[in-house]
């Protein structure tokens, strides 16, 4: 079976919880869960199939010089990583009520970082069921990964994760 890794951050919040849900859906022992905190992004090269778990924390926050978050630090070493031939899917936490014009922008930021490294980006989903105005993570009629809104629609998370993982198992050839 292809080696699959879930790279997620930050720890202890909604992303952490959802990353564990994704792992559970894949089944015990089928995936490695890796918190990106303090890790070398080269680690990604050990995996054939990669899932990224990230929260959207606003562009100004993402790009800020001060208060670097775990993904800022991890991402700064990404340009040395070769993802040629690897399937990569992204799940982003977000809040469609408070940030309707930037809902899960991180799906787009991640796509733009990972695609140039050779990644075959998979796991895109329809907008059906979401209420938002704009998103950098929405292109050509699809989200570039799975949006999860634990802030305003936590009751839908389990079902969203479960049907996404079903789709990924197919994309990943499980
Ligand atoms: C400072 C801040 C900025 C945020 N900006 C966005 C945003 O631009 N778009 C969005 O969809 N959600 C945004 N959110 C919502 C978070 O993505 C959401 O609360 C997420 O579940 C946090 O996950 P975490 O606890 O794992 O960090 C923001 C939250 C905070 C606190």
PDB file of C-alpha atoms and ligand atoms in Angstrom:
ATOM      1  CA  UNK A   1       0.000   0.000   0.000  1.00  0.00           C
ATOM      2  CA  UNK A   2       1.208   3.508  -0.822  1.00  0.00           C
ATOM      3  CA  UNK A   3       2.685   5.330   2.138  1.00  0.00           C
ATOM      4  CA  UNK A   4       0.332   8.104   3.217  1.00  0.00           C
ATOM      5  CA  UNK A   5       1.067  11.011   5.550  1.00  0.00           C
ATOM      6  CA  UNK A   6      -1.164  13.705   7.020  1.00  0.00           C
ATOM      7  CA  UNK A   7       0.833  16.876   7.655  1.00  0.00           C
ATOM      8  CA  UNK A   8      -1.116  19.228   9.872  1.00  0.00           C
ATOM      9  CA  UNK A   9      -0.825  22.329  12.015  1.00  0.00           C
ATOM     10  CA  UNK A  10      -1.399  23.982  14.365  1.00  0.00           C
ATOM     11  CA  UNK A  11      -1.671  21.509  17.216  1.00  0.00           C
ATOM     12  CA  UNK A  12      -4.529  21.348  19.705  1.00  0.00           C
ATOM     13  CA  UNK A  13      -7.194  23.290  17.740  1.00  0.00           C
ATOM     14  CA  UNK A  14      -9.745  22.441  15.081  1.00  0.00           C
ATOM     15  CA  UNK A  15      -7.158  21.413  12.484  1.00  0.00           C
ATOM     16  CA  UNK A  16      -5.673  18.949  14.947  1.00  0.00           C
ATOM     17  CA  UNK A  17      -9.105  17.449  15.632  1.00  0.00           C
ATOM     18  CA  UNK A  18     -10.013  17.206  11.954  1.00  0.00           C
ATOM     19  CA  UNK A  19      -6.612  15.709  11.014  1.00  0.00           C
ATOM     20  CA  UNK A  20      -7.274  12.943  13.543  1.00  0.00           C
ATOM     21  CA  UNK A  21     -10.759  12.410  12.069  1.00  0.00           C
ATOM     22  CA  UNK A  22      -9.251  12.035   8.602  1.00  0.00           C
ATOM     23  CA  UNK A  23      -6.714   9.533   9.929  1.00  0.00           C
ATOM     24  CA  UNK A  24      -9.467   7.549  11.631  1.00  0.00           C
ATOM     25  CA  UNK A  25     -11.466   7.410   8.391  1.00  0.00           C
ATOM     26  CA  UNK A  26      -8.440   5.978   6.593  1.00  0.00           C
ATOM     27  CA  UNK A  27      -8.177   3.344   9.296  1.00  0.00           C
ATOM     28  CA  UNK A  28      -5.655   2.591  12.028  1.00  0.00           C
ATOM     29  CA  UNK A  29      -2.164   2.043  10.725  1.00  0.00           C
ATOM     30  CA  UNK A  30      -2.913   3.180   7.157  1.00  0.00           C
ATOM     31  CA  UNK A  31      -1.607   6.734   7.574  1.00  0.00           C
ATOM     32  CA  UNK A  32       1.006   8.624   9.595  1.00  0.00           C
ATOM     33  CA  UNK A  33      -0.076  11.801  11.408  1.00  0.00           C
ATOM     34  CA  UNK A  34       2.653  14.433  11.432  1.00  0.00           C
ATOM     35  CA  UNK A  35       2.399  17.786  13.174  1.00  0.00           C
ATOM     36  CA  UNK A  36       4.428  20.247  11.062  1.00  0.00           C
ATOM     37  CA  UNK A  37       5.677  22.046  14.162  1.00  0.00           C
ATOM     38  CA  UNK A  38       9.481  22.016  14.126  1.00  0.00           C
ATOM     39  CA  UNK A  39       9.607  19.518  11.226  1.00  0.00           C
ATOM     40  CA  UNK A  40      11.724  19.553   8.082  1.00  0.00           C
ATOM     41  CA  UNK A  41       9.444  19.746   4.999  1.00  0.00           C
ATOM     42  CA  UNK A  42      11.789  17.274   3.272  1.00  0.00           C
ATOM     43  CA  UNK A  43       9.922  14.661   5.363  1.00  0.00           C
ATOM     44  CA  UNK A  44       7.132  14.911   2.805  1.00  0.00           C
ATOM     45  CA  UNK A  45       9.343  13.139   0.281  1.00  0.00           C
ATOM     46  CA  UNK A  46       9.004   9.931   2.359  1.00  0.00           C
ATOM     47  CA  UNK A  47       5.332   9.707   1.382  1.00  0.00           C
ATOM     48  CA  UNK A  48       3.593   8.778  -1.883  1.00  0.00           C
ATOM     49  CA  UNK A  49       0.244  10.282  -0.845  1.00  0.00           C
ATOM     50  CA  UNK A  50       0.049  13.439   1.226  1.00  0.00           C
ATOM     51  CA  UNK A  51      -2.790  15.198   3.022  1.00  0.00           C
ATOM     52  CA  UNK A  52      -2.300  18.728   4.266  1.00  0.00           C
ATOM     53  CA  UNK A  53      -4.350  20.054   7.207  1.00  0.00           C
ATOM     54  CA  UNK A  54      -4.256  23.811   7.665  1.00  0.00           C
ATOM     55  CA  UNK A  55      -6.393  26.629   9.052  1.00  0.00           C
ATOM     56  CA  UNK A  56      -7.081  29.878   7.228  1.00  0.00           C
ATOM     57  CA  UNK A  57      -5.892  32.713   9.413  1.00  0.00           C
ATOM     58  CA  UNK A  58      -6.121  35.685   7.073  1.00  0.00           C
ATOM     59  CA  UNK A  59      -3.506  36.797   4.587  1.00  0.00           C
ATOM     60  CA  UNK A  60      -2.100  39.557   6.807  1.00  0.00           C
ATOM     61  CA  UNK A  61      -1.623  37.066   9.604  1.00  0.00           C
ATOM     62  CA  UNK A  62      -0.115  34.454   7.223  1.00  0.00           C
ATOM     63  CA  UNK A  63       2.403  36.918   5.829  1.00  0.00           C
ATOM     64  CA  UNK A  64       3.206  38.745   9.031  1.00  0.00           C
ATOM     65  CA  UNK A  65       6.841  39.142  10.006  1.00  0.00           C
ATOM     66  CA  UNK A  66       6.055  38.702  13.662  1.00  0.00           C
ATOM     67  CA  UNK A  67       4.334  35.759  15.285  1.00  0.00           C
ATOM     68  CA  UNK A  68       5.218  33.153  12.665  1.00  0.00           C
ATOM     69  CA  UNK A  69       2.936  30.163  12.893  1.00  0.00           C
ATOM     70  CA  UNK A  70       3.898  26.520  12.387  1.00  0.00           C
ATOM     71  CA  UNK A  71       2.949  26.530   8.706  1.00  0.00           C
ATOM     72  CA  UNK A  72       4.915  29.749   8.014  1.00  0.00           C
ATOM     73  CA  UNK A  73       8.040  28.089   9.355  1.00  0.00           C
ATOM     74  CA  UNK A  74       7.411  24.762   7.610  1.00  0.00           C
ATOM     75  CA  UNK A  75       6.531  26.477   4.312  1.00  0.00           C
ATOM     76  CA  UNK A  76       9.722  28.509   4.225  1.00  0.00           C
ATOM     77  CA  UNK A  77      11.642  25.296   3.437  1.00  0.00           C
ATOM     78  CA  UNK A  78       9.190  23.960   0.876  1.00  0.00           C
ATOM     79  CA  UNK A  79      11.086  25.150  -2.178  1.00  0.00           C
ATOM     80  CA  UNK A  80      13.662  22.381  -1.576  1.00  0.00           C
ATOM     81  CA  UNK A  81      10.993  19.669  -1.650  1.00  0.00           C
ATOM     82  CA  UNK A  82      10.257  17.544  -4.710  1.00  0.00           C
ATOM     83  CA  UNK A  83       6.653  16.341  -4.890  1.00  0.00           C
ATOM     84  CA  UNK A  84       6.850  14.969  -8.426  1.00  0.00           C
ATOM     85  CA  UNK A  85       4.574  11.951  -8.835  1.00  0.00           C
ATOM     86  CA  UNK A  86       2.855  12.424  -5.473  1.00  0.00           C
ATOM     87  CA  UNK A  87      -0.884  12.894  -4.959  1.00  0.00           C
ATOM     88  CA  UNK A  88      -1.573  15.744  -2.546  1.00  0.00           C
ATOM     89  CA  UNK A  89      -4.918  16.803  -1.023  1.00  0.00           C
ATOM     90  CA  UNK A  90      -5.628  19.726   1.283  1.00  0.00           C
ATOM     91  CA  UNK A  91      -8.237  20.227   3.998  1.00  0.00           C
ATOM     92  CA  UNK A  92      -8.633  23.753   5.358  1.00  0.00           C
ATOM     93  CA  UNK A  93     -10.487  24.915   8.410  1.00  0.00           C
ATOM     94  CA  UNK A  94     -12.313  28.209   8.021  1.00  0.00           C
ATOM     95  CA  UNK A  95     -15.330  30.238   9.068  1.00  0.00           C
ATOM     96  CA  UNK A  96     -17.817  31.130   6.324  1.00  0.00           C
ATOM     97  CA  UNK A  97     -19.912  33.463   8.511  1.00  0.00           C
ATOM     98  CA  UNK A  98     -17.158  35.727   9.882  1.00  0.00           C
ATOM     99  CA  UNK A  99     -14.935  35.594   6.769  1.00  0.00           C
ATOM    100  CA  UNK A 100     -17.351  35.105   3.827  1.00  0.00           C
ATOM    101  CA  UNK A 101     -15.017  36.876   1.387  1.00  0.00           C
ATOM    102  CA  UNK A 102     -11.977  34.843   2.395  1.00  0.00           C
ATOM    103  CA  UNK A 103     -13.509  31.512   3.223  1.00  0.00           C
ATOM    104  CA  UNK A 104     -10.785  28.835   3.366  1.00  0.00           C
ATOM    105  CA  UNK A 105      -8.357  30.943   1.328  1.00  0.00           C
ATOM    106  CA  UNK A 106      -5.642  28.566   2.553  1.00  0.00           C
ATOM    107  CA  UNK A 107      -6.812  25.968   0.006  1.00  0.00           C
ATOM    108  CA  UNK A 108      -5.624  28.370  -2.699  1.00  0.00           C
ATOM    109  CA  UNK A 109      -2.414  29.366  -0.908  1.00  0.00           C
ATOM    110  CA  UNK A 110      -1.487  25.710  -0.482  1.00  0.00           C
ATOM    111  CA  UNK A 111      -2.341  24.856  -4.088  1.00  0.00           C
ATOM    112  CA  UNK A 112      -0.055  27.666  -5.267  1.00  0.00           C
ATOM    113  CA  UNK A 113       2.793  26.467  -3.045  1.00  0.00           C
ATOM    114  CA  UNK A 114       2.516  22.736  -3.755  1.00  0.00           C
ATOM    115  CA  UNK A 115       1.592  22.517  -7.427  1.00  0.00           C
ATOM    116  CA  UNK A 116       4.905  24.110  -8.577  1.00  0.00           C
ATOM    117  CA  UNK A 117       6.767  21.415  -6.591  1.00  0.00           C
ATOM    118  CA  UNK A 118       5.305  18.814  -8.951  1.00  0.00           C
ATOM    119  CA  UNK A 119       2.378  17.690  -6.783  1.00  0.00           C
ATOM    120  CA  UNK A 120      -0.647  16.137  -8.446  1.00  0.00           C
ATOM    121  CA  UNK A 121      -3.361  18.023  -6.570  1.00  0.00           C
ATOM    122  CA  UNK A 122      -6.495  15.964  -5.830  1.00  0.00           C
ATOM    123  CA  UNK A 123      -9.521  16.017  -3.518  1.00  0.00           C
ATOM    124  CA  UNK A 124     -11.379  18.997  -4.986  1.00  0.00           C
ATOM    125  CA  UNK A 125     -15.025  19.406  -3.913  1.00  0.00           C
ATOM    126  CA  UNK A 126     -18.180  21.201  -5.073  1.00  0.00           C
ATOM    127  CA  UNK A 127     -19.440  24.356  -3.336  1.00  0.00           C
ATOM    128  CA  UNK A 128     -22.802  22.769  -2.653  1.00  0.00           C
ATOM    129  CA  UNK A 129     -23.801  23.205   0.987  1.00  0.00           C
ATOM    130  CA  UNK A 130     -21.424  26.107   1.695  1.00  0.00           C
ATOM    131  CA  UNK A 131     -22.452  29.784   1.947  1.00  0.00           C
ATOM    132  CA  UNK A 132     -19.625  32.151   1.074  1.00  0.00           C
ATOM    133  CA  UNK A 133     -18.968  35.152  -1.171  1.00  0.00           C
ATOM    134  CA  UNK A 134     -15.405  34.646  -2.298  1.00  0.00           C
ATOM    135  CA  UNK A 135     -12.419  32.418  -1.683  1.00  0.00           C
ATOM    136  CA  UNK A 136      -8.903  32.092  -3.037  1.00  0.00           C
ATOM    137  CA  UNK A 137      -9.483  28.390  -2.592  1.00  0.00           C
ATOM    138  CA  UNK A 138     -12.336  28.290  -5.128  1.00  0.00           C
ATOM    139  CA  UNK A 139     -11.386  28.079  -8.796  1.00  0.00           C
ATOM    140  CA  UNK A 140     -13.169  26.885 -11.930  1.00  0.00           C
ATOM    141  CA  UNK A 141     -16.252  25.914  -9.947  1.00  0.00           C
ATOM    142  CA  UNK A 142     -14.494  23.789  -7.324  1.00  0.00           C
ATOM    143  CA  UNK A 143     -12.831  24.151  -3.941  1.00  0.00           C
ATOM    144  CA  UNK A 144      -9.181  23.097  -4.266  1.00  0.00           C
ATOM    145  CA  UNK A 145      -9.622  20.712  -1.350  1.00  0.00           C
ATOM    146  CA  UNK A 146     -12.065  20.183   1.497  1.00  0.00           C
ATOM    147  CA  UNK A 147     -13.447  23.188   3.428  1.00  0.00           C
ATOM    148  CA  UNK A 148     -14.384  22.425   7.034  1.00  0.00           C
ATOM    149  CA  UNK A 149     -16.160  24.972   9.223  1.00  0.00           C
ATOM    150  CA  UNK A 150     -15.957  23.921  12.843  1.00  0.00           C
ATOM    151  CA  UNK A 151     -16.898  27.445  13.971  1.00  0.00           C
ATOM    152  CA  UNK A 152     -20.378  27.649  12.418  1.00  0.00           C
ATOM    153  CA  UNK A 153     -21.193  24.166  11.070  1.00  0.00           C
ATOM    154  CA  UNK A 154     -19.519  21.621  13.340  1.00  0.00           C
ATOM    155  CA  UNK A 155     -22.458  19.258  12.913  1.00  0.00           C
ATOM    156  CA  UNK A 156     -21.519  18.773   9.251  1.00  0.00           C
ATOM    157  CA  UNK A 157     -17.844  17.996   9.789  1.00  0.00           C
ATOM    158  CA  UNK A 158     -18.107  14.263  10.270  1.00  0.00           C
ATOM    159  CA  UNK A 159     -20.098  13.729   7.111  1.00  0.00           C
ATOM    160  CA  UNK A 160     -17.862  16.081   5.086  1.00  0.00           C
ATOM    161  CA  UNK A 161     -14.704  14.321   6.242  1.00  0.00           C
ATOM    162  CA  UNK A 162     -16.163  10.897   5.701  1.00  0.00           C
ATOM    163  CA  UNK A 163     -17.271  11.483   2.091  1.00  0.00           C
ATOM    164  CA  UNK A 164     -14.007  13.286   1.286  1.00  0.00           C
ATOM    165  CA  UNK A 165     -11.910  10.389   2.558  1.00  0.00           C
ATOM    166  CA  UNK A 166     -14.026   7.991   0.477  1.00  0.00           C
ATOM    167  CA  UNK A 167     -13.177  10.104  -2.559  1.00  0.00           C
ATOM    168  CA  UNK A 168      -9.481  10.266  -1.594  1.00  0.00           C
ATOM    169  CA  UNK A 169      -9.232   6.516  -1.115  1.00  0.00           C
ATOM    170  CA  UNK A 170     -10.375   6.237  -4.702  1.00  0.00           C
ATOM    171  CA  UNK A 171      -7.966   8.970  -5.949  1.00  0.00           C
ATOM    172  CA  UNK A 172      -5.113   7.389  -3.968  1.00  0.00           C
ATOM    173  CA  UNK A 173      -5.930   3.921  -5.283  1.00  0.00           C
ATOM    174  CA  UNK A 174      -6.529   2.415  -1.805  1.00  0.00           C
TER     175      UNK A 174
HETATM  176  C1  LIG B   1      -7.114  35.834  13.368  1.00  0.00           C
HETATM  177  C2  LIG B   1      -8.022  34.893  12.615  1.00  0.00           C
HETATM  178  C3  LIG B   1      -8.178  35.066  11.259  1.00  0.00           C
HETATM  179  C4  LIG B   1      -9.018  34.202  10.514  1.00  0.00           C
HETATM  180  N1  LIG B   1      -9.156  34.399   9.169  1.00  0.00           N
HETATM  181  C5  LIG B   1      -9.955  33.537   8.458  1.00  0.00           C
HETATM  182  C6  LIG B   1     -10.122  33.728   7.052  1.00  0.00           C
HETATM  183  O1  LIG B   1      -9.566  34.634   6.428  1.00  0.00           O
HETATM  184  N2  LIG B   1     -10.921  32.836   6.387  1.00  0.00           N
HETATM  185  C7  LIG B   1     -11.563  31.802   7.017  1.00  0.00           C
HETATM  186  O2  LIG B   1     -12.260  31.035   6.362  1.00  0.00           O
HETATM  187  N3  LIG B   1     -11.417  31.610   8.360  1.00  0.00           N
HETATM  188  C8  LIG B   1     -10.634  32.451   9.094  1.00  0.00           C
HETATM  189  N4  LIG B   1     -10.500  32.261  10.444  1.00  0.00           N
HETATM  190  C9  LIG B   1     -11.209  31.125  11.111  1.00  0.00           C
HETATM  191  C10 LIG B   1     -10.280  29.951  11.389  1.00  0.00           C
HETATM  192  O3  LIG B   1      -9.751  29.416  10.204  1.00  0.00           O
HETATM  193  C11 LIG B   1     -11.065  28.860  12.132  1.00  0.00           C
HETATM  194  O4  LIG B   1     -11.472  29.347  13.385  1.00  0.00           O
HETATM  195  C12 LIG B   1     -10.297  27.548  12.316  1.00  0.00           C
HETATM  196  O5  LIG B   1     -11.181  26.558  12.767  1.00  0.00           O
HETATM  197  C13 LIG B   1      -9.128  27.654  13.274  1.00  0.00           C
HETATM  198  O6  LIG B   1      -8.486  26.405  13.357  1.00  0.00           O
HETATM  199  P1  LIG B   1      -7.331  26.128  14.423  1.00  0.00           P
HETATM  200  O7  LIG B   1      -7.996  26.242  15.774  1.00  0.00           O
HETATM  201  O8  LIG B   1      -6.825  24.757  14.198  1.00  0.00           O
HETATM  202  O9  LIG B   1      -6.289  27.177  14.162  1.00  0.00           O
HETATM  203  C14 LIG B   1      -9.697  33.135  11.194  1.00  0.00           C
HETATM  204  C15 LIG B   1      -9.548  32.982  12.574  1.00  0.00           C
HETATM  205  C16 LIG B   1      -8.723  33.834  13.285  1.00  0.00           C
HETATM  206  C17 LIG B   1      -8.586  33.625  14.770  1.00  0.00           C
END
